Coordinates of C-alpha atoms and ligand atoms in Angstrom, one line a residue:
M1 CA 20.3 3.6 -20.5
S2 CA 23.1 1.7 -18.1
L3 CA 22.4 0.7 -14.7
T4 CA 24.8 -0.3 -12.0
T5 CA 26.3 0.3 -8.6
C6 CA 28.9 2.5 -7.0
T7 CA 30.4 4.0 -4.6
V8 CA 30.7 7.2 -3.6
H9 CA 33.9 8.8 -1.7
V10 CA 34.6 12.3 -0.7
T11 CA 37.6 13.5 -2.0
T12 CA 40.5 16.0 -0.1
K13 CA 41.2 17.2 -3.8
Q14 CA 40.0 20.8 -3.9
E15 CA 38.9 21.5 -7.7
R16 CA 35.6 20.9 -8.4
N17 CA 35.6 17.9 -10.5
I18 CA 34.3 14.8 -10.8
F19 CA 36.2 11.7 -10.7
I20 CA 35.5 8.3 -11.7
S21 CA 37.3 5.3 -11.9
G22 CA 37.7 3.8 -15.5
E23 CA 35.2 0.9 -14.3
L24 CA 32.7 2.9 -13.6
A25 CA 32.3 4.6 -16.2
K26 CA 32.2 2.1 -18.8
A27 CA 29.5 0.4 -17.1
L28 CA 27.7 3.9 -17.4
R29 CA 28.6 3.6 -20.9
L30 CA 29.7 7.1 -20.4
S31 CA 30.6 9.3 -23.5
K32 CA 33.9 10.3 -22.4
S33 CA 32.9 14.0 -22.7
K34 CA 34.6 16.5 -21.2
Q35 CA 31.2 17.8 -19.0
L36 CA 29.0 15.9 -16.8
Q37 CA 26.2 16.3 -15.2
L38 CA 25.7 14.7 -11.9
Q39 CA 22.0 14.1 -10.3
V40 CA 20.6 13.2 -6.8
G41 CA 16.7 13.7 -7.0
S42 CA 15.9 16.8 -8.1
Q43 CA 19.5 18.6 -7.3
S44 CA 21.7 18.7 -10.1
V45 CA 25.0 20.5 -10.7
T46 CA 26.9 20.0 -14.6
L47 CA 31.3 19.9 -13.4
P48 CA 34.6 18.4 -15.3
A49 CA 34.4 15.1 -15.4
R50 CA 38.0 13.3 -14.6
Y51 CA 38.8 9.6 -15.5
I52 CA 40.7 7.7 -13.2
K53 CA 42.4 4.7 -13.0
K54 CA 41.0 2.3 -10.3
A55 CA 39.8 -1.4 -10.0
G56 CA 36.4 -1.1 -9.6
L57 CA 33.2 1.4 -9.2
H58 CA 34.0 4.5 -7.7
L59 CA 33.0 7.8 -8.0
Y60 CA 35.0 10.7 -6.2
L61 CA 33.5 14.5 -5.3
P62 CA 34.6 17.1 -3.5
Q63 CA 32.8 18.1 -0.1
S64 CA 31.7 21.2 -1.6
V65 CA 30.2 19.3 -4.4
I66 CA 28.2 17.0 -1.8
A67 CA 27.1 20.0 0.1
S68 CA 25.4 21.5 -3.3
I69 CA 23.9 18.8 -4.3
K70 CA 22.6 17.4 -0.7
L71 CA 23.6 14.0 -1.3
P72 CA 22.0 12.2 1.4
R73 CA 25.0 10.1 2.7
L74 CA 28.3 8.3 1.0
G75 CA 29.1 5.3 0.1
P76 CA 27.4 2.5 -1.9
C77 CA 24.2 3.4 -4.7
L78 CA 22.5 3.0 -7.3
A79 CA 23.9 5.2 -10.6
S80 CA 22.5 5.0 -13.8
S81 CA 22.9 7.1 -17.1
G82 CA 20.4 7.6 -19.3
N83 CA 22.6 9.6 -22.4
G84 CA 25.8 9.0 -21.5
K85 CA 26.1 12.7 -20.9
E86 CA 24.8 12.8 -17.4
I87 CA 25.0 10.5 -13.7
R88 CA 22.3 9.8 -11.6
L89 CA 22.8 8.9 -8.1
G90 CA 19.7 7.4 -6.0
P91 CA 17.5 6.8 -6.3
V92 CA 16.2 9.4 -3.7
I93 CA 13.1 7.0 -2.3
G94 CA 10.7 9.7 -0.4
V95 CA 8.2 7.7 2.8
L96 CA 5.8 10.4 3.1
T97 CA 4.4 10.1 6.9
N98 CA 3.8 12.1 10.0
T99 CA 6.7 12.7 12.7
T100 CA 7.1 13.1 16.1
G101 CA 9.9 15.5 16.1
T102 CA 12.4 13.4 17.8
T103 CA 15.7 11.4 16.4
A104 CA 14.5 8.5 19.0
G105 CA 11.3 7.5 17.6
P106 CA 10.3 9.2 14.6
F107 CA 7.4 7.8 14.1
G108 CA 6.1 7.0 16.9
S109 CA 4.9 3.8 17.2
R110 CA 5.0 3.1 12.8
T111 CA 9.0 3.2 13.4
P112 CA 9.6 0.2 13.4
F113 CA 7.3 -0.4 10.1
I114 CA 9.0 2.8 8.4
R115 CA 12.5 1.1 9.3
S116 CA 11.2 -2.4 7.3
I117 CA 10.5 0.1 4.4
M118 CA 13.8 1.2 4.0
Q119 CA 16.0 -2.1 4.9
P120 CA 15.9 -3.1 1.7
G121 CA 17.4 -0.4 -0.4
E122 CA 19.2 0.6 2.8
R123 CA 23.0 0.0 0.5
K124 CA 21.4 0.6 -2.5
S125 CA 19.3 4.0 -2.7
Y126 CA 18.0 6.8 -0.4
H127 CA 15.2 6.7 1.8
V128 CA 14.0 9.7 3.2
A129 CA 10.9 9.5 5.3
F130 CA 9.2 12.7 6.1
S131 CA 5.9 14.8 6.7
P132 CA 4.0 17.1 4.3
K133 CA 5.8 20.2 6.3
D134 CA 9.8 19.2 5.3
V135 CA 9.1 19.9 2.1
N136 CA 10.8 23.5 0.7
W137 CA 9.4 23.6 -3.1
Q138 CA 11.6 26.6 -3.4
Q139 CA 14.9 25.0 -2.7
G140 CA 13.5 21.6 -4.0
T141 CA 14.5 19.8 -0.9
V142 CA 12.9 17.8 1.9
S143 CA 14.2 17.7 5.5
G144 CA 13.1 14.5 6.5
Y145 CA 14.7 11.3 8.6
L146 CA 17.3 8.6 7.4
L147 CA 18.0 5.8 8.2
L148 CA 21.9 5.3 9.9
P149 CA 23.6 2.0 9.6
E150 CA 23.6 1.2 13.0
G151 CA 19.3 1.5 13.4
G152 CA 19.7 4.6 14.6
W153 CA 17.9 7.8 12.3
V154 CA 19.4 11.2 11.3
R155 CA 17.2 14.1 11.0
K156 CA 19.0 15.8 7.6
T157 CA 17.9 18.0 4.2
V158 CA 17.7 16.0 1.2
P159 CA 16.8 16.4 -2.4
L160 CA 12.9 16.5 -3.4
P161 CA 12.6 12.5 -3.7
D162 CA 12.2 10.9 -7.3
V163 CA 9.4 8.6 -5.8
V164 CA 6.9 9.5 -2.9
Y165 CA 6.0 6.1 -1.3
N166 CA 2.2 7.3 0.0
R167 CA 1.8 6.0 3.8
L168 CA 0.1 9.2 5.8
P169 CA -1.8 6.8 8.5
S170 CA -4.6 8.9 8.5
R171 CA -8.2 9.3 6.7
K172 CA -8.8 12.8 8.1
A173 CA -6.1 14.1 7.2
E174 CA -5.2 12.6 3.7
K175 CA -8.9 14.0 2.6
M176 CA -8.3 17.7 3.2
E177 CA -7.6 19.7 0.3
S178 CA -4.7 21.4 1.4
T179 CA -3.1 17.4 2.0
E180 CA -4.8 17.2 -1.8
I181 CA -2.8 20.2 -3.1
F182 CA 1.0 19.0 -1.1
K183 CA 0.3 15.6 -3.8
Q184 CA -0.7 17.6 -6.7
R185 CA 2.8 19.1 -6.8
F186 CA 4.9 16.6 -7.0
V187 CA 2.5 15.3 -9.9
K188 CA 3.4 18.8 -10.7
R189 CA 6.8 18.3 -10.8
N190 CA 6.8 14.6 -12.4
I191 CA 7.5 13.0 -9.3
P192 CA 5.8 9.7 -9.0
L193 CA 3.5 9.2 -5.8
F194 CA 2.1 6.1 -5.4
N195 CA -0.9 5.0 -3.4
W196 CA -2.4 8.4 -3.5
G197 CA -4.5 7.8 -0.4
F198 CA -7.3 5.5 1.5
F199 CA -10.4 3.9 -0.6
D200 CA -13.6 3.8 0.8
K201 CA -15.8 1.2 0.3
W202 CA -18.0 2.6 -1.7
D203 CA -15.4 4.1 -4.2
V204 CA -14.0 1.1 -4.7
Y205 CA -17.5 -0.5 -5.4
R206 CA -18.2 2.5 -8.2
L207 CA -14.3 1.9 -9.6
L208 CA -15.8 -1.3 -11.1
E209 CA -19.0 -0.7 -11.6
N210 CA -18.7 -0.9 -15.3
D211 CA -15.6 -4.0 -14.8
P212 CA -15.9 -7.3 -16.0
V213 CA -14.6 -8.2 -12.1
F214 CA -17.7 -6.4 -10.4
K215 CA -18.7 -10.0 -10.3
F216 CA -16.7 -10.4 -7.3
V217 CA -18.1 -7.8 -5.4
P218 CA -20.8 -8.1 -3.9
E219 CA -24.3 -6.0 -4.2
S220 CA -23.9 -3.3 -1.9
V221 CA -25.7 0.1 -1.5
L222 CA -25.0 3.7 0.0
N223 CA -26.8 5.1 2.8
P224 CA -29.3 2.9 2.3
T225 CA -33.2 3.1 3.4
A226 CA -35.2 0.8 5.1
M227 CA -36.8 -0.3 2.4
Q228 CA -33.3 -1.4 0.6
I229 CA -32.4 -3.1 3.6
K230 CA -35.4 -5.0 3.6
E231 CA -35.1 -5.2 0.0
L232 CA -31.8 -6.6 -0.1
L233 CA -32.6 -9.3 3.2
E234 CA -35.5 -10.4 1.1
N235 CA -32.9 -11.2 -2.0
H236 CA -29.8 -12.6 0.3
K237 CA -31.0 -13.4 3.4
F238 CA -28.3 -12.5 5.4
I239 CA -26.1 -8.4 4.3
Y240 CA -23.7 -6.4 5.9
L241 CA -23.7 -3.2 7.1
K242 CA -20.2 -1.6 7.3
P243 CA -18.9 2.2 7.6
T244 CA -17.3 2.8 4.0
A245 CA -14.5 4.8 5.4
G246 CA -14.0 2.0 8.6
S247 CA -11.2 -0.2 9.2
L248 CA -10.8 -3.1 11.9
G249 CA -13.8 -4.1 11.9
I250 CA -15.3 -0.9 13.8
G251 CA -19.2 -0.4 13.4
I252 CA -20.1 -3.3 11.1
Y253 CA -23.6 -5.2 12.0
R254 CA -24.8 -8.7 10.3
I255 CA -28.2 -8.9 9.9
T256 CA -30.3 -11.8 9.3
Y257 CA -33.9 -12.5 8.7
S258 CA -35.6 -16.0 9.3
Q259 CA -39.2 -16.5 8.7
G260 CA -40.7 -17.1 11.8
R261 CA -37.9 -16.2 14.2
G262 CA -37.3 -12.3 13.1
Y263 CA -34.3 -10.2 12.3
F264 CA -30.9 -10.9 14.1
V265 CA -28.9 -8.4 14.7
R266 CA -24.4 -8.8 15.7
Y267 CA -22.5 -6.5 16.0
R268 CA -19.7 -5.9 18.7
R269 CA -19.8 -3.1 21.0
S270 CA -17.2 -3.0 24.3
G271 CA -15.3 -5.8 23.3
K272 CA -18.3 -8.3 23.0
N273 CA -20.1 -9.7 20.3
V274 CA -24.0 -8.7 21.1
L275 CA -26.6 -10.3 18.8
L276 CA -30.2 -9.1 19.5
R277 CA -33.1 -10.4 18.1
F278 CA -36.6 -7.8 16.3
N279 CA -39.9 -9.3 15.9
K280 CA -40.6 -6.6 14.1
F281 CA -38.2 -4.9 11.0
D282 CA -40.0 -1.8 12.0
G283 CA -37.7 -2.6 15.5
L284 CA -34.8 -3.4 13.8
V285 CA -35.0 0.1 12.4
K286 CA -35.2 2.1 15.2
M287 CA -32.3 -0.1 17.0
L288 CA -30.1 1.0 13.6
G289 CA -31.9 4.8 13.9
V290 CA -32.3 4.2 9.9
N291 CA -33.7 7.7 9.7
R292 CA -32.2 9.4 12.4
G293 CA -29.5 9.9 10.1
K294 CA -27.2 6.9 12.1
L295 CA -26.5 5.0 8.5
N296 CA -24.9 8.1 6.7
N297 CA -22.1 6.8 5.3
Y298 CA -22.6 3.0 5.3
V299 CA -22.4 0.5 3.1
I300 CA -25.1 -2.0 2.9
Q301 CA -24.0 -5.3 1.3
Q302 CA -24.9 -9.0 0.4
G303 CA -24.0 -11.3 3.1
I304 CA -21.7 -14.3 1.8
R305 CA -22.1 -17.4 3.3
L306 CA -18.2 -18.3 4.0
I307 CA -16.7 -21.8 3.8
E308 CA -15.7 -22.7 7.1
I309 CA -13.4 -24.0 9.8
D310 CA -15.0 -25.5 13.3
S311 CA -18.1 -23.6 12.0
C312 CA -16.3 -19.9 12.0
P313 CA -16.1 -19.0 9.1
I314 CA -13.2 -17.9 7.4
D315 CA -11.6 -15.3 4.9
F316 CA -8.5 -14.4 3.0
R317 CA -6.0 -11.3 3.4
F318 CA -4.3 -11.1 0.0
H319 CA -1.3 -8.6 0.0
M320 CA -0.6 -7.6 -3.2
T321 CA 2.3 -5.0 -4.5
K322 CA 4.0 -3.9 -7.7
N323 CA 7.4 -5.4 -9.0
G324 CA 10.3 -4.1 -10.4
N325 CA 8.6 -4.8 -13.5
N326 CA 5.4 -3.1 -12.8
E327 CA 3.8 -5.9 -12.6
W328 CA 1.3 -7.2 -10.3
V329 CA 2.0 -9.8 -7.8
V330 CA 0.2 -12.0 -4.6
A331 CA 3.0 -10.9 -2.4
A332 CA 1.6 -12.7 0.7
I333 CA -1.6 -15.3 2.0
G334 CA -2.8 -15.0 5.3
A335 CA -6.4 -16.7 6.0
K336 CA -8.2 -15.5 8.6
K337 CA -10.6 -17.7 11.2
A338 CA -13.4 -15.6 13.0
G339 CA -13.4 -15.7 17.1
K340 CA -16.4 -17.5 18.3
G341 CA -19.6 -15.1 17.8
S342 CA -17.6 -12.6 15.7
V343 CA -19.3 -10.8 12.8
T344 CA -15.5 -10.1 11.3
T345 CA -12.6 -12.2 10.7
H346 CA -10.1 -9.6 12.7
L347 CA -7.6 -10.7 14.8
R348 CA -8.5 -7.9 17.4
N349 CA -12.4 -9.5 17.9
G350 CA -10.9 -12.9 18.8
G351 CA -9.6 -14.3 14.8
Q352 CA -7.3 -16.8 14.2
L353 CA -3.9 -16.1 11.5
M354 CA -3.3 -19.1 9.4
T355 CA -1.4 -19.7 6.2
A356 CA -3.9 -20.0 3.1
E357 CA -2.5 -23.5 2.2
Q358 CA -3.2 -24.8 6.3
A359 CA -6.9 -23.3 6.1
L360 CA -7.9 -24.4 2.3
K361 CA -6.5 -27.7 2.8
Q362 CA -9.0 -28.3 5.8
V363 CA -11.4 -27.5 3.8
Y364 CA -10.7 -28.5 0.5
G365 CA -8.2 -31.4 0.9
G366 CA -6.7 -32.6 -2.6
R367 CA -8.3 -29.7 -4.2
S368 CA -6.5 -27.0 -1.9
E369 CA -3.9 -26.2 -4.1
S370 CA -6.1 -25.5 -7.2
I371 CA -8.5 -23.6 -5.7
L372 CA -5.7 -21.2 -4.2
T373 CA -4.4 -21.1 -7.9
K374 CA -7.4 -19.7 -9.0
M375 CA -7.6 -17.0 -6.3
K376 CA -4.8 -15.9 -7.0
E377 CA -5.9 -15.2 -10.5
T378 CA -8.6 -13.4 -9.5
S379 CA -6.8 -11.0 -7.0
I380 CA -4.1 -10.2 -9.8
E381 CA -7.4 -9.4 -12.2
L382 CA -9.0 -7.7 -9.5
A383 CA -6.0 -5.6 -8.8
K384 CA -5.4 -4.5 -12.7
A385 CA -9.0 -3.6 -12.7
I386 CA -9.0 -1.0 -9.8
E387 CA -5.5 -0.2 -11.3
H388 CA -6.5 0.2 -14.6
N389 CA -9.8 2.4 -13.2
Y390 CA -8.5 4.9 -10.8
N391 CA -6.5 7.9 -11.7
H392 CA -3.3 7.9 -9.9
P393 CA 0.0 5.4 -9.6
L394 CA -0.8 2.4 -7.0
G395 CA 2.4 0.5 -5.7
E396 CA 0.5 -1.8 -3.4
L397 CA -3.0 -3.1 -2.3
G398 CA -4.6 -5.7 0.4
F399 CA -7.7 -7.6 -0.5
D400 CA -9.9 -9.2 1.7
L401 CA -11.8 -12.0 -0.1
G402 CA -13.9 -14.7 1.2
I403 CA -14.6 -18.3 -0.9
D404 CA -18.6 -18.4 -0.7
Q405 CA -20.1 -22.2 -0.1
N406 CA -20.3 -22.5 -4.2
E407 CA -16.4 -21.9 -4.6
Q408 CA -17.5 -18.8 -6.0
T409 CA -14.5 -15.5 -4.7
W410 CA -15.6 -12.8 -3.4
M411 CA -13.5 -9.3 -2.8
F412 CA -15.4 -7.1 0.5
E413 CA -12.8 -4.6 0.6
A414 CA -9.3 -3.6 -1.4
N415 CA -7.3 -1.5 1.0
A416 CA -4.9 0.9 -0.8
K417 CA -2.5 1.4 2.2
P418 CA -2.8 -2.1 3.7
G419 CA -2.2 -3.0 7.2
R420 CA 0.4 -6.0 8.2
S421 CA -0.9 -7.9 11.0
I422 CA -0.6 -11.2 8.7
F423 CA 3.1 -11.1 8.5
K424 CA 3.2 -11.4 12.3
H425 CA 2.4 -15.4 11.1
P426 CA 5.8 -16.9 11.9
G427 CA 5.2 -19.3 8.1
L428 CA 5.2 -15.9 6.2
K429 CA 8.4 -14.3 7.4
Q430 CA 9.9 -14.8 4.1
Q431 CA 6.6 -13.1 2.2
D432 CA 7.1 -10.2 4.8
K433 CA 10.4 -8.9 3.1
A434 CA 10.1 -10.3 0.0
S435 CA 6.7 -7.3 -0.2
L436 CA 9.1 -5.1 1.3
A437 CA 11.6 -5.8 -1.0
N438 CA 8.7 -5.6 -4.0
V439 CA 8.3 -2.3 -3.2
Y440 CA 11.5 -1.2 -2.7
D441 CA 12.1 -2.5 -6.2
H442 CA 8.9 -1.0 -7.4
C443 CA 10.1 2.6 -6.2
V444 CA 13.5 2.1 -8.3
Y445 CA 11.2 1.4 -11.3
L446 CA 9.1 4.3 -10.8
S447 CA 12.2 6.7 -10.2
R448 CA 13.3 5.6 -13.9
F449 CA 16.8 4.3 -12.7
R450 CA 16.3 1.6 -15.0
A451 CA 15.5 0.9 -18.9
R452 CA 11.5 0.5 -19.2
R453 CA 9.9 -1.8 -20.9
D454 CA 6.6 0.2 -21.5
S455 CA 8.0 3.4 -22.7
Ligands
ADP501 N1 -20.6 -9.2 2.7 C1 -20.1 -10.0 3.4 N2 -20.3 -11.1 3.5 C2 -19.6 -12.0 5.2 N3 -19.0 -11.6 5.4 C3 -18.5 -10.5 5.6 C4 -19.0 -9.5 4.0 N4 -18.4 -8.1 4.6 C5 -17.6 -8.2 5.3 N5 -17.6 -9.8 6.0 C6 -16.3 -9.7 6.7 O1 -16.0 -8.7 8.1 C7 -14.9 -8.6 7.7 C8 -15.0 -7.1 7.9 O2 -14.8 -6.1 6.3 P1 -14.3 -5.1 5.7 O3 -15.3 -5.6 4.4 O4 -13.4 -5.6 5.5 O5 -14.1 -4.2 6.7 P2 -13.4 -3.6 7.5 O6 -12.8 -2.6 6.9 O7 -13.7 -3.0 8.6 O8 -12.7 -4.5 7.4 C9 -14.5 -9.8 6.7 O9 -12.7 -9.4 6.8 C10 -15.1 -10.5 6.9 O10 -15.0 -11.4 7.6
MG502 MG1 -10.9 -5.3 5.9

């Protein structure tokens, strides 16, 4: 297996040959065979090979060949060869998402994000972003959007990708049977597709139930009855109620019981933090609509007394990625301080973003470094465990982690398609780039452009 970079040119020569510079043939350890197979994504063609005297790593193709294999563009790319008789160009990296149908902003408000995914591989690989309706399985092609060097977009038909990074944004669309069937078609063709779908909170709970990392997950119950709410409140003093398929803190309640004073419920309504008090448990049950099915698809969870700064709880977003060696790494950490009176630390609910170093130093002083190291170890353990218990490849995860007053780490939530709001912090610009570079490297790994250690 050999891997290098090369530059692809068009030749004006009419014969259907591949012209390869001597240096490229050497770098790819080509067997000097008369025929070479050229592969780009799912397309391939076998042609006579001509070795030419030219310095550098170059490949020349006639226009007719470029058109027939649907080469996404000319210029630099990675080239690999497994047996010396074939050359793979690419990889073709597919970003699965929703498209608007215009080249001006093909992904609407997510256009800058999709661009940032493509940038690390801009001069090394072929990224194409497409939606499910853009695939032609018979022809083995996708018609999607490619990023131009000047920053604009072009719609083009290219080969089916070597790997697919799933960034479909809608939970609802992702759950449809047609989407599931669509994604399975990549699996059947041996095209790895990573970040299969959104996680529900309860799915993650079940996934880890029999794993040693379960100790990091607060006790939870799905679709709780009034009795179960009471029981959990008795055992834990306060609890969280969260929609299992929720995000952004929407629909979350925090309930506290205080002897002699009753039940306190905090939540957010119309952009404001609300606090209600009930003398009796029955009043609370009525307000929550427990017996009217209002808590269907809710998870109740043991409340964790988080460490605080200025009397506001803080928690952490660990942005995990896999790298080019298929290892999990902590790509970035953001600390989030809750807004006054808010039950969550989300920035949209008045939360404040800090670096983990800043936050932990304020709480633990000189011990902050060792605490952060331990949290990082825990996050890697959690990522490995989720991957181990899940039946699809994962390349990225976002954990909401908290530390309680006894220094124990807890995981509130694992996101399979993590947002990137922590990267707004000016101190995390480098991590922002590094996390995207890791995802790109991992795509190259999954495309089998490099020799793998584990296969
Ligand atoms: N069991 C809990 N104990 C203490 N705080 C919690 C608990 N669950 C959630 N939180 C707080 O609420 C935030 C949002 O919860 P999370 O489970 O991440 O839901 P969402 O999907 O809405 O982001 C967390 O980041 C944390 O600050
Ligand atoms: Mg969250």
